[in-house]
Each structure stands twice: as C-alpha cells, then as structure tokens.
Coordinates of C-alpha atoms in Angstrom, one line a residue:
X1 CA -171.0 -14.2 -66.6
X2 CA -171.3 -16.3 -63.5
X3 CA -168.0 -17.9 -62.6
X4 CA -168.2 -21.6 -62.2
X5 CA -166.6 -23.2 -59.0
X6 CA -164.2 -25.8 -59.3
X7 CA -164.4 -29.3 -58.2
X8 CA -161.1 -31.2 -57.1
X9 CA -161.6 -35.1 -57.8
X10 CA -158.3 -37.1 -56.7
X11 CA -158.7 -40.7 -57.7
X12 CA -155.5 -43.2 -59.0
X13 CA -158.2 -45.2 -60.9
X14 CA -159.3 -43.6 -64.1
X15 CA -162.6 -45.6 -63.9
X16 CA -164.0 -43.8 -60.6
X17 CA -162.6 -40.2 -62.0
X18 CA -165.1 -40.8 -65.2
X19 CA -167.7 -42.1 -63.2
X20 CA -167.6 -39.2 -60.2
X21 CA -167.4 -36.6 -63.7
X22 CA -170.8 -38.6 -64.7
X23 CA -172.6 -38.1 -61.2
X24 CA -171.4 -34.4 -60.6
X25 CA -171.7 -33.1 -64.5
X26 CA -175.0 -31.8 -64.0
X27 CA -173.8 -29.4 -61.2
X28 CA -172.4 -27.4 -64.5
X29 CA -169.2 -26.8 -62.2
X30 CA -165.8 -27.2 -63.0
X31 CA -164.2 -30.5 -62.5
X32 CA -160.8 -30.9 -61.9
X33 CA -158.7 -33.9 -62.3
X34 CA -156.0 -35.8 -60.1
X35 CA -154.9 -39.1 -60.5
X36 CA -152.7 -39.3 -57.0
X37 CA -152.4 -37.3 -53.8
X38 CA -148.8 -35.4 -55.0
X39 CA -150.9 -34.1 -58.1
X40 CA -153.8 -32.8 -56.3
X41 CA -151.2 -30.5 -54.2
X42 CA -149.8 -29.4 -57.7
X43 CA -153.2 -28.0 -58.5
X44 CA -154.1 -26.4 -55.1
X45 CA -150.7 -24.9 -55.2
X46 CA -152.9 -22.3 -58.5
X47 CA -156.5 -22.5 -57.9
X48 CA -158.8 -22.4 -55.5
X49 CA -161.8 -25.2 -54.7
X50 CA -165.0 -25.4 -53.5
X51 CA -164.1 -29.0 -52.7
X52 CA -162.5 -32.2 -53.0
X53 CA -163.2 -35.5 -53.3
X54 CA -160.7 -37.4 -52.2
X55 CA -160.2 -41.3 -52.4
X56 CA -158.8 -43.0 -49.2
X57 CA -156.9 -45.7 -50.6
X58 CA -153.7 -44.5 -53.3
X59 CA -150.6 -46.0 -54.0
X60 CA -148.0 -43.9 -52.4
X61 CA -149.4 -40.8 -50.6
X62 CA -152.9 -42.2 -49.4
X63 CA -155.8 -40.1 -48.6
X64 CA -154.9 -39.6 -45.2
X65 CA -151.7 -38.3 -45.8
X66 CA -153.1 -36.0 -48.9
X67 CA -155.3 -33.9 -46.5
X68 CA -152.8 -33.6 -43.6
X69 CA -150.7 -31.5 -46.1
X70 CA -153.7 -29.6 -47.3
X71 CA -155.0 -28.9 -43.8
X72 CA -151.4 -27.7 -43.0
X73 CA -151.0 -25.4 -45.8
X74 CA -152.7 -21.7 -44.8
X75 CA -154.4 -21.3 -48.6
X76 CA -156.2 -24.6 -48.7
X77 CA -156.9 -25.5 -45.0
X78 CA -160.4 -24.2 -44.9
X79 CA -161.5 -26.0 -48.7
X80 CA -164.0 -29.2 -47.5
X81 CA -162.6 -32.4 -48.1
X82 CA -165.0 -35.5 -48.7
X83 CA -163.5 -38.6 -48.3
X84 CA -164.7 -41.4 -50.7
X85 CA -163.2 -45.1 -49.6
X86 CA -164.3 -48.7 -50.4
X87 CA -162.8 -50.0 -46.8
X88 CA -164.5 -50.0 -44.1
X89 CA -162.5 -50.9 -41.4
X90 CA -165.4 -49.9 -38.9
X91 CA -165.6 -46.2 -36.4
X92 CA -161.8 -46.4 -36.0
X93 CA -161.1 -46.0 -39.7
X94 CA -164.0 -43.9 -39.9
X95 CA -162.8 -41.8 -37.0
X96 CA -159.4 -41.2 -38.7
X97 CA -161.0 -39.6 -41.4
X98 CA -162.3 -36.9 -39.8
X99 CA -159.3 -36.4 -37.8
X100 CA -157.7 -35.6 -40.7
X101 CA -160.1 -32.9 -41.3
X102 CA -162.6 -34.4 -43.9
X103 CA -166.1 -32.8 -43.4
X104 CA -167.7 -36.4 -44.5
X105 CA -166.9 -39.9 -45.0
X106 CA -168.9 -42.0 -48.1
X107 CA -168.4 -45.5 -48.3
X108 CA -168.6 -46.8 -52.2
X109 CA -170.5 -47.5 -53.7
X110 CA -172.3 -44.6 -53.1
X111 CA -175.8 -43.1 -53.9
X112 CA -175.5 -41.0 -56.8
X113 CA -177.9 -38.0 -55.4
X114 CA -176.5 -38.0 -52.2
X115 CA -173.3 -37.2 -53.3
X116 CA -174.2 -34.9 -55.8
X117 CA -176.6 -33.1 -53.3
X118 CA -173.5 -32.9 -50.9
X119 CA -171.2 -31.3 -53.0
X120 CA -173.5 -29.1 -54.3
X121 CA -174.2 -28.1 -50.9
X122 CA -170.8 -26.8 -50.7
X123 CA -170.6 -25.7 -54.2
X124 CA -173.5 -23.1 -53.2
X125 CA -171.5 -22.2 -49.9
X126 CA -168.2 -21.2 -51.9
X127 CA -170.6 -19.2 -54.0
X128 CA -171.8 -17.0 -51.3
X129 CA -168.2 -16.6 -49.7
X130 CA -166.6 -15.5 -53.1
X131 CA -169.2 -13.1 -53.4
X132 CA -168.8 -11.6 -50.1
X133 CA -165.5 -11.1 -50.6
X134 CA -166.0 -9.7 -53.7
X135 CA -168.3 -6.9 -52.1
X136 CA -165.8 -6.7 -49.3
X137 CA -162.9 -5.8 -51.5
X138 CA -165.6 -3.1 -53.6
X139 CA -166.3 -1.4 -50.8
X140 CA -162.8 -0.9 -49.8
X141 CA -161.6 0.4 -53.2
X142 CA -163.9 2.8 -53.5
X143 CA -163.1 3.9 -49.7
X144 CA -159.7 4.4 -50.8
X145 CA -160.1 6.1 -54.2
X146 CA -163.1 8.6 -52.4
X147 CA -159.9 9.4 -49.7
X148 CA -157.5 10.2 -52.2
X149 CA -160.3 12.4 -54.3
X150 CA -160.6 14.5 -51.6
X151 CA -163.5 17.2 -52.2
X152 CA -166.6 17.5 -53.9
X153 CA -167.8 14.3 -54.1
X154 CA -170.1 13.9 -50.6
X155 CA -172.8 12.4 -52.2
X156 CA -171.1 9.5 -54.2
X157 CA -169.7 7.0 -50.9
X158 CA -173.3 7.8 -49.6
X159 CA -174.6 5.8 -53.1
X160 CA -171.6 3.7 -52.6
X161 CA -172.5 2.8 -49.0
X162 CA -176.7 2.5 -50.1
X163 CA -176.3 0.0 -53.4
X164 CA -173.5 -2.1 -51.4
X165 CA -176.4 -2.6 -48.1
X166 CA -179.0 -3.6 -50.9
X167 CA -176.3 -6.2 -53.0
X168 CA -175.4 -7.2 -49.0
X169 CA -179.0 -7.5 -48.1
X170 CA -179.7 -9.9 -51.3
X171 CA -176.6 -12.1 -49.9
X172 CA -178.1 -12.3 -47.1
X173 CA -181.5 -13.4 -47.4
X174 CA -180.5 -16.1 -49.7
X175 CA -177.5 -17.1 -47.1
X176 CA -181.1 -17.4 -44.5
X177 CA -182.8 -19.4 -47.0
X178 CA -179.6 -21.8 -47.2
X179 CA -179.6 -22.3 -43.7
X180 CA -183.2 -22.8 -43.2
X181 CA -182.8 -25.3 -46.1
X182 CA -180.4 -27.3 -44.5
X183 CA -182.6 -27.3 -41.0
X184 CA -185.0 -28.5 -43.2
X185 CA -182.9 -31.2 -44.8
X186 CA -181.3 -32.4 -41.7
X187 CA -178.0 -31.6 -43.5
X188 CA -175.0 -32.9 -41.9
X189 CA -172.9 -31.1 -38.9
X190 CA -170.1 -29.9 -41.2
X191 CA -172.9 -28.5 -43.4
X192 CA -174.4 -26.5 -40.6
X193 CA -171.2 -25.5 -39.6
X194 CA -169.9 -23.9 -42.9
X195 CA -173.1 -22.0 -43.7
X196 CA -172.9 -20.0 -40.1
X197 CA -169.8 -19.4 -40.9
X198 CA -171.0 -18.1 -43.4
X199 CA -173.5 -16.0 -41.9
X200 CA -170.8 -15.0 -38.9
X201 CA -168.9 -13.1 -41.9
X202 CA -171.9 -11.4 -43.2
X203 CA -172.8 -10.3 -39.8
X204 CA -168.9 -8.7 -39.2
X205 CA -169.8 -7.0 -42.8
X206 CA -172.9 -4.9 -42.2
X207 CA -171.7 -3.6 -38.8
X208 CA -168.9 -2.6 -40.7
X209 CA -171.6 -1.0 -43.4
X210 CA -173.4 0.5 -40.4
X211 CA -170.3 2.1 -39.0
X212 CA -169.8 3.6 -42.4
X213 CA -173.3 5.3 -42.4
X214 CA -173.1 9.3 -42.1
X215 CA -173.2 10.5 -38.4
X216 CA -172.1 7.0 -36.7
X217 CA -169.0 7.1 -34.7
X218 CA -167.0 4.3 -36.8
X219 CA -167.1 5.9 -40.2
X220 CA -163.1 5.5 -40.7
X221 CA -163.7 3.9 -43.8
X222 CA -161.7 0.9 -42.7
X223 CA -163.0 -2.6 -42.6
X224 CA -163.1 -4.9 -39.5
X225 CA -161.0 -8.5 -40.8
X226 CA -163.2 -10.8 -41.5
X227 CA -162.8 -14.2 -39.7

C-alpha cells in the first residue's frame, strides 16, 4: 500500500480549515489540522509533512513567528511552507514572507486549482524523497547483513546491487519527467529548486551504486551522506 503524505493546514478560523480540506481533498493525501501556530509545532514535534499551509494572520503566535521556529528546528526546516494571508500590505509584507522561509506567498481569496496544483507539486516531491530514502536505507541493510554473513554468498549483493540500479533507474526517470514538467509549466522558483534537489541526491546515489559494482575501486559497501 502506498503511504499517503500528510498535509499540515494551520488556520485559527474553522471556516478556512474546512474550506482548504474541500480544495485539497481530491489530492487523496492526509490532511492535518491546526487551529494556531503553538499547535502546529505540537504536531511537527511526531510527524513528518510534505507541507504546510500556513495562515499569516493568528491571534497570538502569527504566521511569521510559526515558521521562524520551524525553520530553526533541524527536523522540520527543510518541510515547504506556503503562506496563505488576506493582507496585503504590498512587496514589504510580501518580502517578509519569504524571509521567513515560505517557498510562496497566496493572497485570499485564492484560485482553487492553483493551490491545489501547488501543493500537489510538493506532495509529488516528498514522494520521490521518501522513496529514495527508503532505497538508500535497503541498500545499506543488506550491505551490512552480507558483511556479517561472511562466505558463500557472492552472488546475492551482486542481485542486490542490479534490482536496486533498476528501482533507482525508475526513480529517476520519473524525477526527469517532473522536472521537465515543471519547465514546461513555468512552475515557480522554489519548485525548481526542490525538484534539483531532488535530482542532486539521486545523482550522490548511483555513484554510490557505481562504486559498489564488482571491480570498481569504491566498493566499501558504505554510502556517501546524502545532502
């Protein structure tokens, strides 16, 4: 089964929560409420986002305020943030949105299928990552328990090593396709951004594939980090 990625909507009026659940239910993700800025910590302090949706204007800890303490926490710095206000104070208060790290700024009211095709831009980005780390962390369990079998076994990393390169290679081609997609779409910066970011990390994982290959000079059987 497919697991769904979960969508973090912080909103103090109940009205906009129901209406941003209306827009983005037919993404078939996960959406996650939180009625104020100290709530939507709570839930990043358990699971993990493939973004939020953050309104500007709260009582008590604003939007602004929300995101500087997710940016400055190490588990949920890198999770996009899309700001969703119904000021507009002009570039200044537009500037200060990014500066606290939001990857895009949407006035309300909003276009529906612009907001939906945003997030579900990053929806499909989160996608790819979690399953690259999930190959990543494959490859590096059987690495280990092949080390501690010792003998008689030569044959099995090399299968390893040749169904990983063809699940990589299928990661891969669709990551292209994504990117190409958003060249063709004339997706925003932050979009661009993530998805060769993306790719950056896939690269880092087949050399590491390629140093593993029999009669290569990095077959250690350790894994560069990824970045």
């Amino acid at each position: 089964m497919v697991q769904k990625a979960k969508i973090l909507l912080v909103d103090d009026r109940p009205e906009n929560l129901l209406a941003l659940e209306a827009i983005l239910s037919a993404l078939d993700q996960t959406l996650v409420r939180a009625s104020s800025g100290e709530e939507a910590l709570k839930a990043l302090l358990t699971d993990d986002f493939a973004v939020i949706l953050l309104d500007v204007q709260m009582p008590g800890m604003d939007g602004f305020e929300t995101a500087a303490h997710i940016k400055r926490r190490e588990r949920t710095r890198d999770i996009p943030i899309i700001f969703l206000t119904a000021i507009n104070h002009g570039p200044h208060h537009t500037f200060r949105g990014y500066a606290a790290g939001a990857v895009d700024y949407i006035s309300k009211p909003f276009d529906p299928w612009v907001l939906r095709a945003k997030v579900s831009v990053f929806v499909e980005l989160y996608m790819k990552n979690c399953k690259l780390r999930e190959q990543a962390a494959l490859l590096r369990l059987q690495l280990e328990g092949d080390g501690h079998a010792g003998g008689g076994h030569e044959k099995e990393p090399a299968g390893l090593l040749a169904e990983l390169s063809a699940r990589l290679a299928a990661v891969e081609e669709q990551a292209e396709a994504l990117s190409k997609q958003l060249d063709d779409e004339s997706a925003d910066a932050a979009a661009v951004a993530t998805a060769a970011h993306l790719e950056r990390k896939l690269t880092g994982l087949r050399r590491a594939l390629d140093a593993l290959e029999p009669g290569t000079s990095g077959g250690a059987g350790v894994l560069p980090a990824q970045g």
